[in-house]
Amino acid sequence: MFANLPLNGIRVLDITVVWAGPYSTMFLGDMGAEVIRVESVNIFPSATRGRFAHPSKEAEKKAPTSLYPDRDPGERPWNRSALFNGHARNKLSMTADLKTEKGKEAFRRLVEISDVFIENNALGSMERLGLTYENVRSWNPKIIMVSSTGMGQTGPWSHFRGFGSHFEALYGHASVTGYPDLDATNTPGSVAADAAAGVAIAFAVVTALHNRNKTGQGAFIDLSQGENFVHHLGEYFMDFSMNGTISEPTGNRSPLYIQGCYSCMGTDEQIIISLGSFDEWKTLCSIMNKPELLNDTRFKSMETLHEHHDEIDDIIGKWTFNFDPIELFHTLQNSGIVCGPVMHEEHAFNDPHLKERGFFVPITQEDVGTHLYPGQAFKLSENPFQVRKPPVLLGEDNDYVYQELLNLSYDEYQALKELGYVAMEYAPHVR
Amino acid sequence: MQTKTSDNQPLNDITILDLTNGIAGPYCTKMLADYGAKIIKIEHPLSGDFSRKIGPFPGNISNQEKSGTFLLLNNNKRSVGLNLKSSEGKSIIHKLIAKSDMVIESFSPGVMERLELDYSTLSKSYPKLIMTSISNFGQTGPYANYKASELVFFGMGGRMHSSGLPERNSVKLGGNHVQYQAGNMAAMATMFAFYGLTYQKNQGQHVDISIFESQMGSMNARISQLVAYQYNGEKSSRAVYGAGGFPSGFYECKDGFINIQGTGSFWPRVTEMLGRPDLKDNPLFAPPLGQLNPESKEEFLSSIWNPWLSTRTKNEVVEECQKFGIPTGSVNNVKEVMNNNPQFAYRGYFGTIDHPVAGSFKYPGPHFVTEQNWWKIRNHAPTLGQHTNEVLNELGYSPLTIFELAQKGVISNISKEN
């Protein structure tokens, strides 16, 4: 017998898009909350249920990468995108057109019977829909509402539109990421702040629920992805604060280690080695069977290794090139050397550690069949991960929401359906 | 400095015994502390938390009370210098556990067992205890005792394989994001366990955070890439960021760089902004197929886009793009973010904290904002052992006993504050 899921009995209204918001509601759903995605068949939010509602089959075949099973968008592409299905388990989906009176009415009644409302749309979207905290609170004074955008709800940049990587440029992450010898046009894209915001939103929601239980009061949570992520860059900001240092990218280097990412045998196989002490360098020299390096006057201490980092990288890289990264990983770890393979997807799904810990779980969903998915990224001893519902189809739970939660009569529900927005397909005009 | 109370903070009824070290664990307890939790942080009596050694230091002079990483991560906590291996130390720890709702630790797996502080031992006496363990690869499995670094975590767990340029080896993200994110996740997961205990009448439980898995299940493209591989068998690969269409990715302007996504559904807005409505539906340029044509891209960049950028500053470009609703950001360095930044200054995000030894510096502010101002800095980061006497006193130890414990090296209690 497992313990009750922590958020049993909590209902969450979810108008989230792209990654940060949906990631937060994934955690809440996993933990037992009833998460209801409120979607519209007349609007296709960017980068949420795929990139287009009706993608070109031809372009999908030619594109550098594809998110669809066998590169085929299929009959209902919005239920088949890896972009969406990775976070869409344990959620419900209803469709409503919040621009219409009937849609607004349905949403208002859902607010009355919900605990949490989370949205991460561009600033102004909620105002246009009449879903400001002020309004929402008047329907349910105890509601906890979260609005999360790149830069927060107030201030001169609050209206900025962007995806994660654009905001990460604005608040400094791009300026410290990348190859030190190349200019900023070669900066790798990062959306790490989406992941950070998703987790922080879920943390904020549980914190606010606890507060509500103690005080009887709801809350409005303004989570700026930037403000949340600046902590993750804390050392750089402290160095500026203390010393005026303006940090630049250092690639894979760190003052704490002699380290790098080195090519191995095979196609685009790589291993990382991080040497934290001079003893570890000596161990590596002996494993590489290069005792002459121990007498090399260039390499006498960690300090001198740092001075000759390029030469060290060259020596290590030429050696690793002869080995399989997984075999080398175990050999070196067992000799006390910090290292790890750069795990592409094939490595991840074959990894014995993840297998033993049951990290990937098979899920069967109507429109894509059965596949392995990343499970829960943390483990609770009394609440093991459960998939109660596969990645949710658009509008899959309309019957439940309209008939059971909102108590619409059969006739009322049929009348809504005839208006076209209670459906399981995007309108044909939606791109 | 002035001490603020935790009166209106949501987590002020939670007491935590903090046995963490470094970045991930202390960031977890920082998030809980910043929203009100009471933290007693146990440090090695002489060397203290490892992050006291890693800097940055003012003037680049190493000093265990001045490490920027430590100061950032440990505001709002009380520090007790204590030798966990001594019998007296163990006795103190048990008294603290009896008064705590949670124990959060980041030792290598097996260490807590050797200290007889592992979850299965403690849960017998304290069935309502929540223990959170943060480790490299989790408490179980063949890699449980493997070592790791930030770079290894990102390489193994994260989306490093696709980060960087195709003709080069992969490159990591800046800084120590992976460890911070694991701490972030630990704070969230700990709160889930606490919520179940408090409102579902569950017992306590053990929360197992693997820094490796926190990346493997991360919504920073890693999840999507893993699922896409399941769907179509294609591995992710390194590509110039934004290579899929145009304009997309990082470009140089008059005085710096911007990052833009003007492809796909944003293409019509780009043509409007550039005053080139003729390109909007031109099949040579328009999505989906025109955008995949390398010759069209070359022509667009060289004859239209780059000339347009070269006469504008990065902030002018962003302002113009934002007027048309095109996702963009200028590439700002830490100074441009921290000093007189219009957005961060408007929101009063960075705030000054005085520290008696390290000095007065600006620090990052709230993770999220509420009108009740839940986020607070109540106290500066502690000096090593600053609160040893206070905490032992609360446990009922007499000044004489405290003096003897210090003499024996069980505790360190010389506050450097004065």
JSON list of N, CA and C in Angstrom, two decimals, chain A residues 4 23 71 151 154 157 161 165 170 177 179 181 210 214 227 231 235-236 241 243 252 268 270 274 330 333 345 351 353 357 373 379 381-383, chain B residues 10 59 137 140 143 146-147 149 168-170 172 174-176 199 202 205-206 208 213 217 231 234 236 238 241 322 332 343 347 349 362 365:
[
{"chain": "A", "resi": 4, "resn": "ASN", "atom": "N", "xyz": [-1.18, 8.16, 0.20]},
{"chain": "A", "resi": 4, "resn": "ASN", "atom": "CA", "xyz": [-1.97, 9.01, -0.68]},
{"chain": "A", "resi": 4, "resn": "ASN", "atom": "C", "xyz": [-1.04, 9.96, -1.42]},
{"chain": "A", "resi": 23, "resn": "TYR", "atom": "N", "xyz": [5.68, 22.16, -17.62]},
{"chain": "A", "resi": 23, "resn": "TYR", "atom": "CA", "xyz": [6.57, 21.35, -16.76]},
{"chain": "A", "resi": 23, "resn": "TYR", "atom": "C", "xyz": [6.09, 21.44, -15.31]},
{"chain": "A", "resi": 71, "resn": "ARG", "atom": "N", "xyz": [8.51, 10.66, -38.27]},
{"chain": "A", "resi": 71, "resn": "ARG", "atom": "CA", "xyz": [8.42, 11.94, -39.00]},
{"chain": "A", "resi": 71, "resn": "ARG", "atom": "C", "xyz": [7.06, 12.16, -39.66]},
{"chain": "A", "resi": 151, "resn": "MET", "atom": "N", "xyz": [10.23, 37.91, -17.90]},
{"chain": "A", "resi": 151, "resn": "MET", "atom": "CA", "xyz": [10.78, 39.00, -17.10]},
{"chain": "A", "resi": 151, "resn": "MET", "atom": "C", "xyz": [9.88, 39.48, -15.97]},
{"chain": "A", "resi": 154, "resn": "THR", "atom": "N", "xyz": [5.69, 43.13, -14.12]},
{"chain": "A", "resi": 154, "resn": "THR", "atom": "CA", "xyz": [5.81, 44.59, -14.10]},
{"chain": "A", "resi": 154, "resn": "THR", "atom": "C", "xyz": [7.16, 44.99, -14.68]},
{"chain": "A", "resi": 157, "resn": "TRP", "atom": "N", "xyz": [10.43, 45.86, -19.33]},
{"chain": "A", "resi": 157, "resn": "TRP", "atom": "CA", "xyz": [10.62, 44.71, -20.22]},
{"chain": "A", "resi": 157, "resn": "TRP", "atom": "C", "xyz": [9.53, 43.66, -20.04]},
{"chain": "A", "resi": 161, "resn": "ARG", "atom": "N", "xyz": [8.38, 39.66, -25.65]},
{"chain": "A", "resi": 161, "resn": "ARG", "atom": "CA", "xyz": [8.04, 38.31, -26.08]},
{"chain": "A", "resi": 161, "resn": "ARG", "atom": "C", "xyz": [9.32, 37.55, -26.36]},
{"chain": "A", "resi": 165, "resn": "SER", "atom": "N", "xyz": [15.47, 30.99, -24.66]},
{"chain": "A", "resi": 165, "resn": "SER", "atom": "CA", "xyz": [16.84, 31.40, -25.01]},
{"chain": "A", "resi": 165, "resn": "SER", "atom": "C", "xyz": [16.94, 32.91, -25.21]},
{"chain": "A", "resi": 170, "resn": "LEU", "atom": "N", "xyz": [18.94, 38.02, -22.39]},
{"chain": "A", "resi": 170, "resn": "LEU", "atom": "CA", "xyz": [18.66, 39.28, -21.69]},
{"chain": "A", "resi": 170, "resn": "LEU", "atom": "C", "xyz": [19.24, 39.31, -20.28]},
{"chain": "A", "resi": 177, "resn": "THR", "atom": "N", "xyz": [28.10, 31.54, -21.65]},
{"chain": "A", "resi": 177, "resn": "THR", "atom": "CA", "xyz": [28.00, 30.20, -22.20]},
{"chain": "A", "resi": 177, "resn": "THR", "atom": "C", "xyz": [28.63, 30.17, -23.59]},
{"chain": "A", "resi": 179, "resn": "TYR", "atom": "N", "xyz": [31.88, 28.67, -26.52]},
{"chain": "A", "resi": 179, "resn": "TYR", "atom": "CA", "xyz": [33.32, 28.47, -26.75]},
{"chain": "A", "resi": 179, "resn": "TYR", "atom": "C", "xyz": [34.05, 29.80, -26.56]},
{"chain": "A", "resi": 181, "resn": "ASP", "atom": "N", "xyz": [36.77, 31.00, -27.60]},
{"chain": "A", "resi": 181, "resn": "ASP", "atom": "CA", "xyz": [37.51, 31.60, -28.72]},
{"chain": "A", "resi": 181, "resn": "ASP", "atom": "C", "xyz": [36.59, 32.03, -29.87]},
{"chain": "A", "resi": 210, "resn": "HIS", "atom": "N", "xyz": [0.11, 25.52, 1.22]},
{"chain": "A", "resi": 210, "resn": "HIS", "atom": "CA", "xyz": [0.35, 25.37, 2.66]},
{"chain": "A", "resi": 210, "resn": "HIS", "atom": "C", "xyz": [-0.04, 26.65, 3.38]},
{"chain": "A", "resi": 214, "resn": "LYS", "atom": "N", "xyz": [-3.10, 27.43, 6.24]},
{"chain": "A", "resi": 214, "resn": "LYS", "atom": "CA", "xyz": [-2.86, 28.01, 7.56]},
{"chain": "A", "resi": 214, "resn": "LYS", "atom": "C", "xyz": [-3.61, 29.32, 7.77]},
{"chain": "A", "resi": 227, "resn": "GLU", "atom": "N", "xyz": [14.38, 36.27, -12.94]},
{"chain": "A", "resi": 227, "resn": "GLU", "atom": "CA", "xyz": [14.72, 36.44, -11.53]},
{"chain": "A", "resi": 227, "resn": "GLU", "atom": "C", "xyz": [14.96, 35.09, -10.86]},
{"chain": "A", "resi": 231, "resn": "HIS", "atom": "N", "xyz": [19.74, 33.30, -9.83]},
{"chain": "A", "resi": 231, "resn": "HIS", "atom": "CA", "xyz": [20.37, 32.53, -8.74]},
{"chain": "A", "resi": 231, "resn": "HIS", "atom": "C", "xyz": [21.28, 31.44, -9.30]},
{"chain": "A", "resi": 235, "resn": "GLU", "atom": "N", "xyz": [27.33, 32.72, -8.90]},
{"chain": "A", "resi": 235, "resn": "GLU", "atom": "CA", "xyz": [28.76, 33.01, -8.73]},
{"chain": "A", "resi": 235, "resn": "GLU", "atom": "C", "xyz": [29.19, 34.17, -9.61]},
{"chain": "A", "resi": 236, "resn": "TYR", "atom": "N", "xyz": [28.65, 34.22, -10.83]},
{"chain": "A", "resi": 236, "resn": "TYR", "atom": "CA", "xyz": [29.02, 35.31, -11.75]},
{"chain": "A", "resi": 236, "resn": "TYR", "atom": "C", "xyz": [28.56, 36.66, -11.19]},
{"chain": "A", "resi": 241, "resn": "SER", "atom": "N", "xyz": [29.53, 41.69, -8.22]},
{"chain": "A", "resi": 241, "resn": "SER", "atom": "CA", "xyz": [29.18, 42.46, -7.05]},
{"chain": "A", "resi": 241, "resn": "SER", "atom": "C", "xyz": [30.40, 42.75, -6.17]},
{"chain": "A", "resi": 243, "resn": "ASN", "atom": "N", "xyz": [33.82, 42.19, -7.09]},
{"chain": "A", "resi": 243, "resn": "ASN", "atom": "CA", "xyz": [35.06, 42.60, -7.75]},
{"chain": "A", "resi": 243, "resn": "ASN", "atom": "C", "xyz": [34.88, 43.37, -9.05]},
{"chain": "A", "resi": 252, "resn": "ASN", "atom": "N", "xyz": [34.27, 24.58, -21.46]},
{"chain": "A", "resi": 252, "resn": "ASN", "atom": "CA", "xyz": [34.10, 23.49, -20.50]},
{"chain": "A", "resi": 252, "resn": "ASN", "atom": "C", "xyz": [35.05, 23.61, -19.30]},
{"chain": "A", "resi": 268, "resn": "ASP", "atom": "N", "xyz": [30.67, 10.41, -33.26]},
{"chain": "A", "resi": 268, "resn": "ASP", "atom": "CA", "xyz": [30.28, 11.44, -32.31]},
{"chain": "A", "resi": 268, "resn": "ASP", "atom": "C", "xyz": [30.06, 10.91, -30.89]},
{"chain": "A", "resi": 270, "resn": "GLN", "atom": "N", "xyz": [31.65, 10.83, -27.07]},
{"chain": "A", "resi": 270, "resn": "GLN", "atom": "CA", "xyz": [32.52, 11.71, -26.29]},
{"chain": "A", "resi": 270, "resn": "GLN", "atom": "C", "xyz": [32.52, 11.30, -24.81]},
{"chain": "A", "resi": 274, "resn": "SER", "atom": "N", "xyz": [37.15, 14.98, -15.49]},
{"chain": "A", "resi": 274, "resn": "SER", "atom": "CA", "xyz": [37.40, 16.12, -14.59]},
{"chain": "A", "resi": 274, "resn": "SER", "atom": "C", "xyz": [38.41, 15.68, -13.54]},
{"chain": "A", "resi": 330, "resn": "HIS", "atom": "N", "xyz": [33.59, 3.40, -16.94]},
{"chain": "A", "resi": 330, "resn": "HIS", "atom": "CA", "xyz": [33.65, 2.48, -15.79]},
{"chain": "A", "resi": 330, "resn": "HIS", "atom": "C", "xyz": [35.09, 2.26, -15.33]},
{"chain": "A", "resi": 333, "resn": "GLN", "atom": "N", "xyz": [36.18, 5.55, -13.51]},
{"chain": "A", "resi": 333, "resn": "GLN", "atom": "CA", "xyz": [35.45, 5.74, -12.25]},
{"chain": "A", "resi": 333, "resn": "GLN", "atom": "C", "xyz": [35.97, 4.75, -11.20]},
{"chain": "A", "resi": 345, "resn": "GLU", "atom": "N", "xyz": [20.85, 9.98, -26.77]},
{"chain": "A", "resi": 345, "resn": "GLU", "atom": "CA", "xyz": [19.60, 9.29, -26.43]},
{"chain": "A", "resi": 345, "resn": "GLU", "atom": "C", "xyz": [19.78, 7.77, -26.36]},
{"chain": "A", "resi": 351, "resn": "ASP", "atom": "N", "xyz": [21.08, 2.69, -20.56]},
{"chain": "A", "resi": 351, "resn": "ASP", "atom": "CA", "xyz": [21.90, 2.84, -19.36]},
{"chain": "A", "resi": 351, "resn": "ASP", "atom": "C", "xyz": [21.45, 1.92, -18.22]},
{"chain": "A", "resi": 353, "resn": "HIS", "atom": "N", "xyz": [22.10, 1.92, -15.06]},
{"chain": "A", "resi": 353, "resn": "HIS", "atom": "CA", "xyz": [21.74, 2.61, -13.82]},
{"chain": "A", "resi": 353, "resn": "HIS", "atom": "C", "xyz": [20.29, 3.11, -13.90]},
{"chain": "A", "resi": 357, "resn": "ARG", "atom": "N", "xyz": [16.97, 1.79, -11.73]},
{"chain": "A", "resi": 357, "resn": "ARG", "atom": "CA", "xyz": [16.15, 2.72, -10.95]},
{"chain": "A", "resi": 357, "resn": "ARG", "atom": "C", "xyz": [14.78, 2.98, -11.59]},
{"chain": "A", "resi": 373, "resn": "TYR", "atom": "N", "xyz": [9.13, 6.73, -21.85]},
{"chain": "A", "resi": 373, "resn": "TYR", "atom": "CA", "xyz": [9.20, 8.17, -21.56]},
{"chain": "A", "resi": 373, "resn": "TYR", "atom": "C", "xyz": [10.03, 8.39, -20.30]},
{"chain": "A", "resi": 379, "resn": "LYS", "atom": "N", "xyz": [12.63, 10.77, -6.50]},
{"chain": "A", "resi": 379, "resn": "LYS", "atom": "CA", "xyz": [11.91, 9.62, -5.97]},
{"chain": "A", "resi": 379, "resn": "LYS", "atom": "C", "xyz": [11.44, 9.88, -4.55]},
{"chain": "A", "resi": 381, "resn": "SER", "atom": "N", "xyz": [9.86, 7.84, -1.37]},
{"chain": "A", "resi": 381, "resn": "SER", "atom": "CA", "xyz": [9.79, 6.43, -0.98]},
{"chain": "A", "resi": 381, "resn": "SER", "atom": "C", "xyz": [8.36, 5.93, -0.84]},
{"chain": "A", "resi": 382, "resn": "GLU", "atom": "N", "xyz": [7.45, 6.80, -0.41]},
{"chain": "A", "resi": 382, "resn": "GLU", "atom": "CA", "xyz": [6.07, 6.33, -0.19]},
{"chain": "A", "resi": 382, "resn": "GLU", "atom": "C", "xyz": [5.13, 6.69, -1.33]},
{"chain": "A", "resi": 383, "resn": "ASN", "atom": "N", "xyz": [5.58, 7.46, -2.28]},
{"chain": "A", "resi": 383, "resn": "ASN", "atom": "CA", "xyz": [4.75, 7.84, -3.41]},
{"chain": "A", "resi": 383, "resn": "ASN", "atom": "C", "xyz": [5.49, 7.58, -4.72]},
{"chain": "B", "resi": 10, "resn": "PRO", "atom": "N", "xyz": [5.33, 31.82, 4.59]},
{"chain": "B", "resi": 10, "resn": "PRO", "atom": "CA", "xyz": [4.52, 30.59, 4.53]},
{"chain": "B", "resi": 10, "resn": "PRO", "atom": "C", "xyz": [5.18, 29.36, 5.14]},
{"chain": "B", "resi": 59, "resn": "GLY", "atom": "N", "xyz": [38.48, 40.82, -3.85]},
{"chain": "B", "resi": 59, "resn": "GLY", "atom": "CA", "xyz": [39.92, 40.99, -4.10]},
{"chain": "B", "resi": 59, "resn": "GLY", "atom": "C", "xyz": [40.63, 39.69, -4.44]},
{"chain": "B", "resi": 137, "resn": "PHE", "atom": "N", "xyz": [24.17, 10.42, -8.14]},
{"chain": "B", "resi": 137, "resn": "PHE", "atom": "CA", "xyz": [23.41, 9.50, -8.99]},
{"chain": "B", "resi": 137, "resn": "PHE", "atom": "C", "xyz": [22.24, 8.85, -8.26]},
{"chain": "B", "resi": 140, "resn": "THR", "atom": "N", "xyz": [20.53, 4.51, -4.92]},
{"chain": "B", "resi": 140, "resn": "THR", "atom": "CA", "xyz": [20.61, 3.11, -5.35]},
{"chain": "B", "resi": 140, "resn": "THR", "atom": "C", "xyz": [21.16, 3.06, -6.78]},
{"chain": "B", "resi": 143, "resn": "TYR", "atom": "N", "xyz": [25.67, 3.16, -10.22]},
{"chain": "B", "resi": 143, "resn": "TYR", "atom": "CA", "xyz": [26.54, 4.33, -10.18]},
{"chain": "B", "resi": 143, "resn": "TYR", "atom": "C", "xyz": [26.47, 5.07, -8.84]},
{"chain": "B", "resi": 146, "resn": "TYR", "atom": "N", "xyz": [29.62, 6.52, -7.75]},
{"chain": "B", "resi": 146, "resn": "TYR", "atom": "CA", "xyz": [30.47, 7.22, -8.72]},
{"chain": "B", "resi": 146, "resn": "TYR", "atom": "C", "xyz": [30.56, 8.70, -8.38]},
{"chain": "B", "resi": 147, "resn": "LYS", "atom": "N", "xyz": [31.68, 9.28, -8.81]},
{"chain": "B", "resi": 147, "resn": "LYS", "atom": "CA", "xyz": [31.89, 10.70, -8.54]},
{"chain": "B", "resi": 147, "resn": "LYS", "atom": "C", "xyz": [31.50, 11.53, -9.77]},
{"chain": "B", "resi": 149, "resn": "SER", "atom": "N", "xyz": [31.19, 15.84, -11.53]},
{"chain": "B", "resi": 149, "resn": "SER", "atom": "CA", "xyz": [31.42, 17.28, -11.50]},
{"chain": "B", "resi": 149, "resn": "SER", "atom": "C", "xyz": [30.26, 17.92, -12.25]},
{"chain": "B", "resi": 168, "resn": "ARG", "atom": "N", "xyz": [32.93, 20.66, -33.50]},
{"chain": "B", "resi": 168, "resn": "ARG", "atom": "CA", "xyz": [33.69, 20.70, -32.25]},
{"chain": "B", "resi": 168, "resn": "ARG", "atom": "C", "xyz": [33.09, 19.74, -31.22]},
{"chain": "B", "resi": 169, "resn": "ASN", "atom": "N", "xyz": [33.83, 19.52, -30.13]},
{"chain": "B", "resi": 169, "resn": "ASN", "atom": "CA", "xyz": [33.26, 18.77, -29.02]},
{"chain": "B", "resi": 169, "resn": "ASN", "atom": "C", "xyz": [32.16, 19.62, -28.37]},
{"chain": "B", "resi": 170, "resn": "SER", "atom": "N", "xyz": [31.28, 18.91, -27.68]},
{"chain": "B", "resi": 170, "resn": "SER", "atom": "CA", "xyz": [30.15, 19.58, -27.02]},
{"chain": "B", "resi": 170, "resn": "SER", "atom": "C", "xyz": [30.64, 20.60, -26.00]},
{"chain": "B", "resi": 172, "resn": "LYS", "atom": "N", "xyz": [29.40, 22.93, -22.42]},
{"chain": "B", "resi": 172, "resn": "LYS", "atom": "CA", "xyz": [28.41, 23.00, -21.35]},
{"chain": "B", "resi": 172, "resn": "LYS", "atom": "C", "xyz": [27.73, 24.36, -21.29]},
{"chain": "B", "resi": 174, "resn": "GLY", "atom": "N", "xyz": [26.90, 27.81, -19.08]},
{"chain": "B", "resi": 174, "resn": "GLY", "atom": "CA", "xyz": [27.71, 28.58, -18.14]},
{"chain": "B", "resi": 174, "resn": "GLY", "atom": "C", "xyz": [27.41, 28.22, -16.70]},
{"chain": "B", "resi": 175, "resn": "GLY", "atom": "N", "xyz": [28.43, 28.28, -15.85]},
{"chain": "B", "resi": 175, "resn": "GLY", "atom": "CA", "xyz": [28.21, 28.17, -14.41]},
{"chain": "B", "resi": 175, "resn": "GLY", "atom": "C", "xyz": [27.84, 26.79, -13.93]},
{"chain": "B", "resi": 176, "resn": "ASN", "atom": "N", "xyz": [27.07, 26.76, -12.85]},
{"chain": "B", "resi": 176, "resn": "ASN", "atom": "CA", "xyz": [26.73, 25.51, -12.16]},
{"chain": "B", "resi": 176, "resn": "ASN", "atom": "C", "xyz": [25.23, 25.25, -12.15]},
{"chain": "B", "resi": 199, "resn": "TYR", "atom": "N", "xyz": [-1.23, 17.14, 5.10]},
{"chain": "B", "resi": 199, "resn": "TYR", "atom": "CA", "xyz": [-2.65, 17.24, 4.69]},
{"chain": "B", "resi": 199, "resn": "TYR", "atom": "C", "xyz": [-3.26, 15.94, 4.20]},
{"chain": "B", "resi": 202, "resn": "ASN", "atom": "N", "xyz": [-0.22, 11.32, 5.67]},
{"chain": "B", "resi": 202, "resn": "ASN", "atom": "CA", "xyz": [0.79, 10.32, 5.37]},
{"chain": "B", "resi": 202, "resn": "ASN", "atom": "C", "xyz": [1.84, 10.33, 6.48]},
{"chain": "B", "resi": 205, "resn": "GLN", "atom": "N", "xyz": [8.67, 10.47, 4.79]},
{"chain": "B", "resi": 205, "resn": "GLN", "atom": "CA", "xyz": [9.25, 9.65, 3.74]},
{"chain": "B", "resi": 205, "resn": "GLN", "atom": "C", "xyz": [10.64, 10.12, 3.36]},
{"chain": "B", "resi": 206, "resn": "HIS", "atom": "N", "xyz": [11.26, 9.27, 2.51]},
{"chain": "B", "resi": 206, "resn": "HIS", "atom": "CA", "xyz": [12.62, 9.56, 2.08]},
{"chain": "B", "resi": 206, "resn": "HIS", "atom": "C", "xyz": [12.57, 10.07, 0.65]},
{"chain": "B", "resi": 208, "resn": "ASP", "atom": "N", "xyz": [14.61, 11.01, -2.61]},
{"chain": "B", "resi": 208, "resn": "ASP", "atom": "CA", "xyz": [15.89, 10.65, -3.21]},
{"chain": "B", "resi": 208, "resn": "ASP", "atom": "C", "xyz": [16.11, 11.51, -4.45]},
{"chain": "B", "resi": 213, "resn": "GLU", "atom": "N", "xyz": [19.69, 12.42, -12.60]},
{"chain": "B", "resi": 213, "resn": "GLU", "atom": "CA", "xyz": [18.31, 12.25, -13.09]},
{"chain": "B", "resi": 213, "resn": "GLU", "atom": "C", "xyz": [17.54, 13.56, -13.17]},
{"chain": "B", "resi": 217, "resn": "GLY", "atom": "N", "xyz": [15.56, 14.18, -16.66]},
{"chain": "B", "resi": 217, "resn": "GLY", "atom": "CA", "xyz": [14.13, 14.49, -16.75]},
{"chain": "B", "resi": 217, "resn": "GLY", "atom": "C", "xyz": [13.91, 15.99, -16.81]},
{"chain": "B", "resi": 231, "resn": "TYR", "atom": "N", "xyz": [10.28, 8.14, -30.67]},
{"chain": "B", "resi": 231, "resn": "TYR", "atom": "CA", "xyz": [9.28, 8.24, -31.74]},
{"chain": "B", "resi": 231, "resn": "TYR", "atom": "C", "xyz": [9.86, 7.94, -33.12]},
{"chain": "B", "resi": 234, "resn": "GLU", "atom": "N", "xyz": [15.79, 9.04, -34.16]},
{"chain": "B", "resi": 234, "resn": "GLU", "atom": "CA", "xyz": [16.85, 9.97, -34.53]},
{"chain": "B", "resi": 234, "resn": "GLU", "atom": "C", "xyz": [17.49, 10.58, -33.29]},
{"chain": "B", "resi": 236, "resn": "SER", "atom": "N", "xyz": [19.67, 13.32, -31.24]},
{"chain": "B", "resi": 236, "resn": "SER", "atom": "CA", "xyz": [19.90, 14.75, -31.37]},
{"chain": "B", "resi": 236, "resn": "SER", "atom": "C", "xyz": [21.35, 14.96, -31.79]},
{"chain": "B", "resi": 238, "resn": "ARG", "atom": "N", "xyz": [24.57, 18.18, -32.64]},
{"chain": "B", "resi": 238, "resn": "ARG", "atom": "CA", "xyz": [24.93, 19.59, -32.52]},
{"chain": "B", "resi": 238, "resn": "ARG", "atom": "C", "xyz": [24.71, 20.29, -33.84]},
{"chain": "B", "resi": 241, "resn": "TYR", "atom": "N", "xyz": [23.03, 26.99, -33.47]},
{"chain": "B", "resi": 241, "resn": "TYR", "atom": "CA", "xyz": [21.74, 27.31, -32.88]},
{"chain": "B", "resi": 241, "resn": "TYR", "atom": "C", "xyz": [20.93, 28.18, -33.85]},
{"chain": "B", "resi": 322, "resn": "GLN", "atom": "N", "xyz": [10.30, 43.81, -30.68]},
{"chain": "B", "resi": 322, "resn": "GLN", "atom": "CA", "xyz": [9.25, 43.63, -29.68]},
{"chain": "B", "resi": 322, "resn": "GLN", "atom": "C", "xyz": [7.98, 44.38, -30.09]},
{"chain": "B", "resi": 332, "resn": "ASN", "atom": "N", "xyz": [23.18, 40.39, -22.94]},
{"chain": "B", "resi": 332, "resn": "ASN", "atom": "CA", "xyz": [23.69, 41.28, -21.90]},
{"chain": "B", "resi": 332, "resn": "ASN", "atom": "C", "xyz": [24.70, 40.56, -21.03]},
{"chain": "B", "resi": 343, "resn": "GLN", "atom": "N", "xyz": [14.92, 46.84, -16.25]},
{"chain": "B", "resi": 343, "resn": "GLN", "atom": "CA", "xyz": [13.93, 45.89, -15.75]},
{"chain": "B", "resi": 343, "resn": "GLN", "atom": "C", "xyz": [14.22, 45.46, -14.31]},
{"chain": "B", "resi": 347, "resn": "ARG", "atom": "N", "xyz": [12.10, 46.51, -10.76]},
{"chain": "B", "resi": 347, "resn": "ARG", "atom": "CA", "xyz": [11.50, 45.54, -9.85]},
{"chain": "B", "resi": 347, "resn": "ARG", "atom": "C", "xyz": [12.28, 45.42, -8.53]},
{"chain": "B", "resi": 349, "resn": "TYR", "atom": "N", "xyz": [15.09, 44.11, -7.86]},
{"chain": "B", "resi": 349, "resn": "TYR", "atom": "CA", "xyz": [15.45, 42.70, -7.67]},
{"chain": "B", "resi": 349, "resn": "TYR", "atom": "C", "xyz": [16.73, 42.51, -6.87]},
{"chain": "B", "resi": 362, "resn": "LYS", "atom": "N", "xyz": [25.73, 43.46, -3.30]},
{"chain": "B", "resi": 362, "resn": "LYS", "atom": "CA", "xyz": [24.42, 43.23, -3.91]},
{"chain": "B", "resi": 362, "resn": "LYS", "atom": "C", "xyz": [24.24, 41.74, -4.18]},
{"chain": "B", "resi": 365, "resn": "GLY", "atom": "N", "xyz": [17.59, 38.58, -5.74]},
{"chain": "B", "resi": 365, "resn": "GLY", "atom": "CA", "xyz": [16.42, 38.69, -4.88]},
{"chain": "B", "resi": 365, "resn": "GLY", "atom": "C", "xyz": [15.45, 37.53, -4.98]}
]
